[in-house]
Amino acid sequence: MSKADGSWINWFVNLPSNEFLCRVPSEYARDKFNLTGLETMVDNFQDTLDAILDSEFDIEYGFDRDADADTHPEMAEQVYGLIHARYILTRRGIMDMCLKYQRGDFGICPRIFCNEQAVLPLGLTDRIGESHVKVYCPRCQDIYQPNERCALLDGAMFGCSFPHMFFMQLPHLLPQPPSEKYIPRIYGFKLHELALLPPSSSPSALKSKEELELDDFEQFDELQQIEEARVLEDINWSNKKRYNFTID
């Protein structure tokens, strides 16, 4: 067996695919107050927690098959991810993530007019196993796919609140909204807003069922009036013809 090389946490956060994650201090992870409610979210929570906090983790063979028989790598990732999501909402956790944000570890916004604005990781849900991580741009306030290397991280490792808590604690880092916006043009002329709508979104297509029925009724009534006028005209012409024939 190869020599143990530090804790599982040290090994895990140093994986290239986990670049978005920061290292949660062992004292934070050992505090039961910080873990309240998490034990119901992952099977075999306490045994898995003890395994990932063990100071000796074998990189080659993983968890000890005898001591950590009930610990599965996937459960270890889930436990650490849920603890991580809570830790990064603390002041110390926000400062740890701020260092990564300022280094550009999370990437930049793909939107041209955001001028390579640094982004923050975000989860679409706080529940583990439901969606992968996204990145949030504080300039355009939209979300995007992260770089491929970190795209498979669970979004619950960061949660829905992190970017917003981050800028509440560090408001001086909040950028101004974009000053420019792309304007569609043809031969230099700005397109009318209606020209940018698909056919199904045109004003005529957006009419309600009642409006469409009313339009149909009005068209029918108009056609009926035209038909009645035509019939009346034919009658008048016939009478005139008969009168002229009688005079002759």
XYZ file of C-alpha atoms in Angstrom:
248
model
C 0.000 0.000 0.000
C 1.287 3.467 -0.845
C 2.055 6.001 1.823
C -0.857 8.129 3.041
C -0.796 11.709 1.778
C -2.766 14.021 4.062
C -6.545 14.183 4.412
C -9.211 13.312 1.873
C -10.256 16.981 1.807
C -6.783 18.110 0.745
C -6.728 15.526 -2.018
C -10.274 16.276 -3.173
C -10.059 20.075 -3.453
C -6.754 19.829 -5.339
C -8.278 17.808 -8.182
C -8.333 19.914 -11.399
C -12.067 19.247 -11.832
C -12.735 20.725 -8.365
C -11.066 24.084 -8.941
C -14.265 25.906 -7.934
C -14.121 24.434 -4.409
C -12.271 25.931 -1.477
C -10.883 24.009 1.473
C -13.305 23.803 4.404
C -11.342 23.948 7.710
C -11.607 20.729 9.702
C -12.691 22.654 12.828
C -15.698 24.008 10.918
C -16.646 20.546 9.643
C -16.346 19.048 13.149
C -18.686 21.594 14.741
C -22.061 19.875 15.059
C -23.875 23.217 15.042
C -22.646 23.841 11.483
C -23.956 20.438 10.372
C -27.486 20.683 11.767
C -29.947 19.014 9.408
C -27.352 17.580 7.023
C -27.430 14.116 8.597
C -30.847 13.491 7.044
C -29.703 14.424 3.523
C -26.991 11.771 2.992
C -26.992 8.109 4.006
C -24.399 7.047 6.576
C -23.567 10.701 7.186
C -21.523 10.421 10.389
C -19.297 7.557 9.213
C -18.666 9.364 5.927
C -17.843 12.591 7.770
C -15.330 10.771 10.000
C -13.708 9.244 6.913
C -13.234 12.533 5.047
C -11.865 14.217 8.188
C -9.317 11.476 8.757
C -5.827 12.976 8.612
C -4.505 9.977 6.669
C -5.952 9.226 3.241
C -4.325 6.853 0.784
C -4.364 8.400 -2.693
C -3.828 5.123 -4.544
C -6.281 2.889 -2.693
C -8.772 5.418 -1.372
C -10.693 4.758 1.818
C -9.569 1.893 4.049
C -11.730 -1.108 3.165
C -11.978 -2.244 6.778
C -12.260 1.023 8.697
C -14.365 2.777 6.010
C -16.388 -0.151 4.722
C -19.598 1.912 4.564
C -17.988 4.965 2.971
C -18.529 5.408 -0.754
C -16.662 8.099 -2.769
C -19.935 9.522 -4.025
C -21.263 9.892 -0.467
C -17.999 11.562 0.565
C -18.418 14.124 -2.226
C -22.028 14.784 -1.211
C -21.174 15.280 2.465
C -18.296 17.613 1.672
C -20.374 19.502 -0.898
C -23.187 20.204 1.559
C -20.737 21.382 4.223
C -18.947 23.489 1.611
C -22.203 25.220 0.618
C -22.681 26.346 4.230
C -19.076 27.292 4.823
C -18.864 29.685 1.846
C -21.751 31.708 3.303
C -19.667 32.500 6.409
C -17.379 35.519 6.506
C -14.276 33.337 6.434
C -15.654 31.249 3.597
C -16.530 34.348 1.571
C -12.963 35.626 1.953
C -11.603 32.264 0.778
C -13.841 32.405 -2.290
C -12.941 36.069 -2.835
C -9.316 35.089 -3.387
C -10.400 32.624 -6.062
C -12.774 35.191 -7.603
C -10.054 37.820 -7.877
C -7.665 35.262 -9.405
C -10.293 34.397 -12.003
C -10.560 30.741 -10.951
C -14.278 30.668 -11.797
C -13.855 32.050 -15.313
C -15.290 35.106 -17.067
C -18.685 36.044 -18.489
C -19.052 34.969 -22.153
C -21.138 38.049 -22.944
C -19.132 40.459 -25.120
C -20.342 43.686 -23.505
C -19.503 42.439 -19.996
C -15.824 42.918 -20.913
C -14.486 39.700 -19.370
C -16.231 40.235 -16.055
C -15.253 37.608 -13.465
C -18.079 35.240 -12.471
C -19.050 33.257 -9.373
C -20.342 29.664 -9.061
C -24.044 29.182 -8.424
C -26.433 26.300 -7.826
C -29.944 26.301 -9.262
C -31.092 24.301 -6.235
C -29.885 23.578 -2.708
C -30.727 19.890 -3.056
C -27.915 17.518 -3.925
C -28.078 15.567 -7.174
C -30.565 17.783 -9.049
C -28.398 20.028 -11.251
C -24.803 20.853 -12.105
C -23.077 24.081 -11.164
C -23.593 27.269 -13.226
C -21.741 30.584 -13.128
C -23.325 33.954 -12.339
C -22.197 37.231 -13.871
C -22.730 40.182 -11.494
C -22.536 42.678 -14.372
C -25.361 41.394 -16.614
C -26.940 39.401 -13.730
C -27.409 36.295 -15.856
C -26.168 32.712 -15.538
C -24.076 30.604 -17.911
C -22.420 27.216 -18.270
C -19.008 27.005 -16.560
C -15.836 25.728 -18.181
C -15.945 22.046 -19.105
C -13.387 21.031 -16.492
C -15.669 21.984 -13.584
C -19.042 21.581 -15.302
C -19.919 18.295 -13.568
C -19.732 19.645 -10.021
C -23.046 19.479 -8.191
C -24.737 22.864 -7.939
C -25.734 22.162 -4.333
C -22.035 22.441 -3.388
C -22.535 26.211 -3.765
C -26.278 26.690 -3.350
C -28.635 29.357 -4.662
C -27.599 32.145 -2.275
C -23.820 32.284 -2.538
C -23.203 34.999 -5.219
C -25.758 37.330 -3.661
C -24.414 36.861 -0.127
C -20.911 37.387 -1.531
C -21.733 40.861 -2.888
C -23.768 41.795 0.175
C -20.636 41.205 2.239
C -18.288 42.775 -0.351
C -20.376 45.489 -2.062
C -17.268 47.328 -3.295
C -16.655 44.421 -5.709
C -20.075 44.745 -7.342
C -19.579 46.008 -10.930
C -21.694 48.546 -12.796
C -24.265 47.173 -15.302
C -23.150 47.031 -18.954
C -23.168 50.425 -20.658
C -23.560 48.925 -24.133
C -26.178 46.685 -25.699
C -26.111 44.932 -29.045
C -28.448 46.565 -31.592
C -29.493 44.432 -34.607
C -29.066 46.302 -37.900
C -29.417 45.677 -41.646
C -27.323 47.900 -43.917
C -26.738 50.158 -40.943
C -30.445 50.651 -40.149
C -31.818 49.605 -36.767
C -34.522 46.944 -37.028
C -37.995 47.604 -35.712
C -38.863 45.621 -32.588
C -41.636 43.743 -34.412
C -39.117 42.515 -36.979
C -37.246 40.695 -34.216
C -40.296 38.745 -33.069
C -41.055 35.241 -34.414
C -44.310 34.883 -36.389
C -46.055 33.286 -33.434
C -45.266 36.386 -31.341
C -46.608 38.980 -33.789
C -49.465 41.172 -32.491
C -52.031 39.375 -34.661
C -50.860 36.003 -33.365
C -51.032 37.157 -29.751
C -54.778 37.793 -29.859
C -56.884 35.909 -27.353
C -59.412 33.274 -28.310
C -62.240 35.735 -27.650
C -60.618 38.356 -29.884
C -60.147 35.809 -32.648
C -63.779 34.694 -32.357
C -64.875 38.334 -32.464
C -62.770 38.935 -35.563
C -64.323 35.877 -37.220
C -67.830 37.073 -36.334
C -67.141 40.568 -37.680
C -65.731 39.151 -40.898
C -68.778 36.872 -41.265
C -71.154 39.777 -40.582
C -69.329 41.913 -43.148
C -69.546 39.175 -45.774
C -73.214 38.693 -44.999
C -73.889 42.415 -45.500
C -72.010 42.332 -48.802
C -74.033 39.318 -49.916
C -77.330 40.963 -48.925
C -76.354 44.133 -50.825
C -75.505 42.037 -53.860
C -78.847 40.224 -53.696
C -80.677 43.524 -53.320
C -78.798 44.924 -56.303
C -79.763 41.888 -58.378
C -83.407 42.365 -57.401
C -83.330 46.031 -58.332
C -81.705 45.229 -61.651
C -84.306 42.561 -62.370
C -87.167 44.950 -61.555
C -85.655 47.647 -63.700
C -85.246 45.251 -66.575
C -88.834 44.054 -66.222
C -90.100 47.668 -66.095
C -88.136 48.641 -69.206
C -89.443 45.573 -71.016
C -93.065 46.488 -70.108
C -92.649 50.090 -71.336
C -91.360 48.892 -74.665
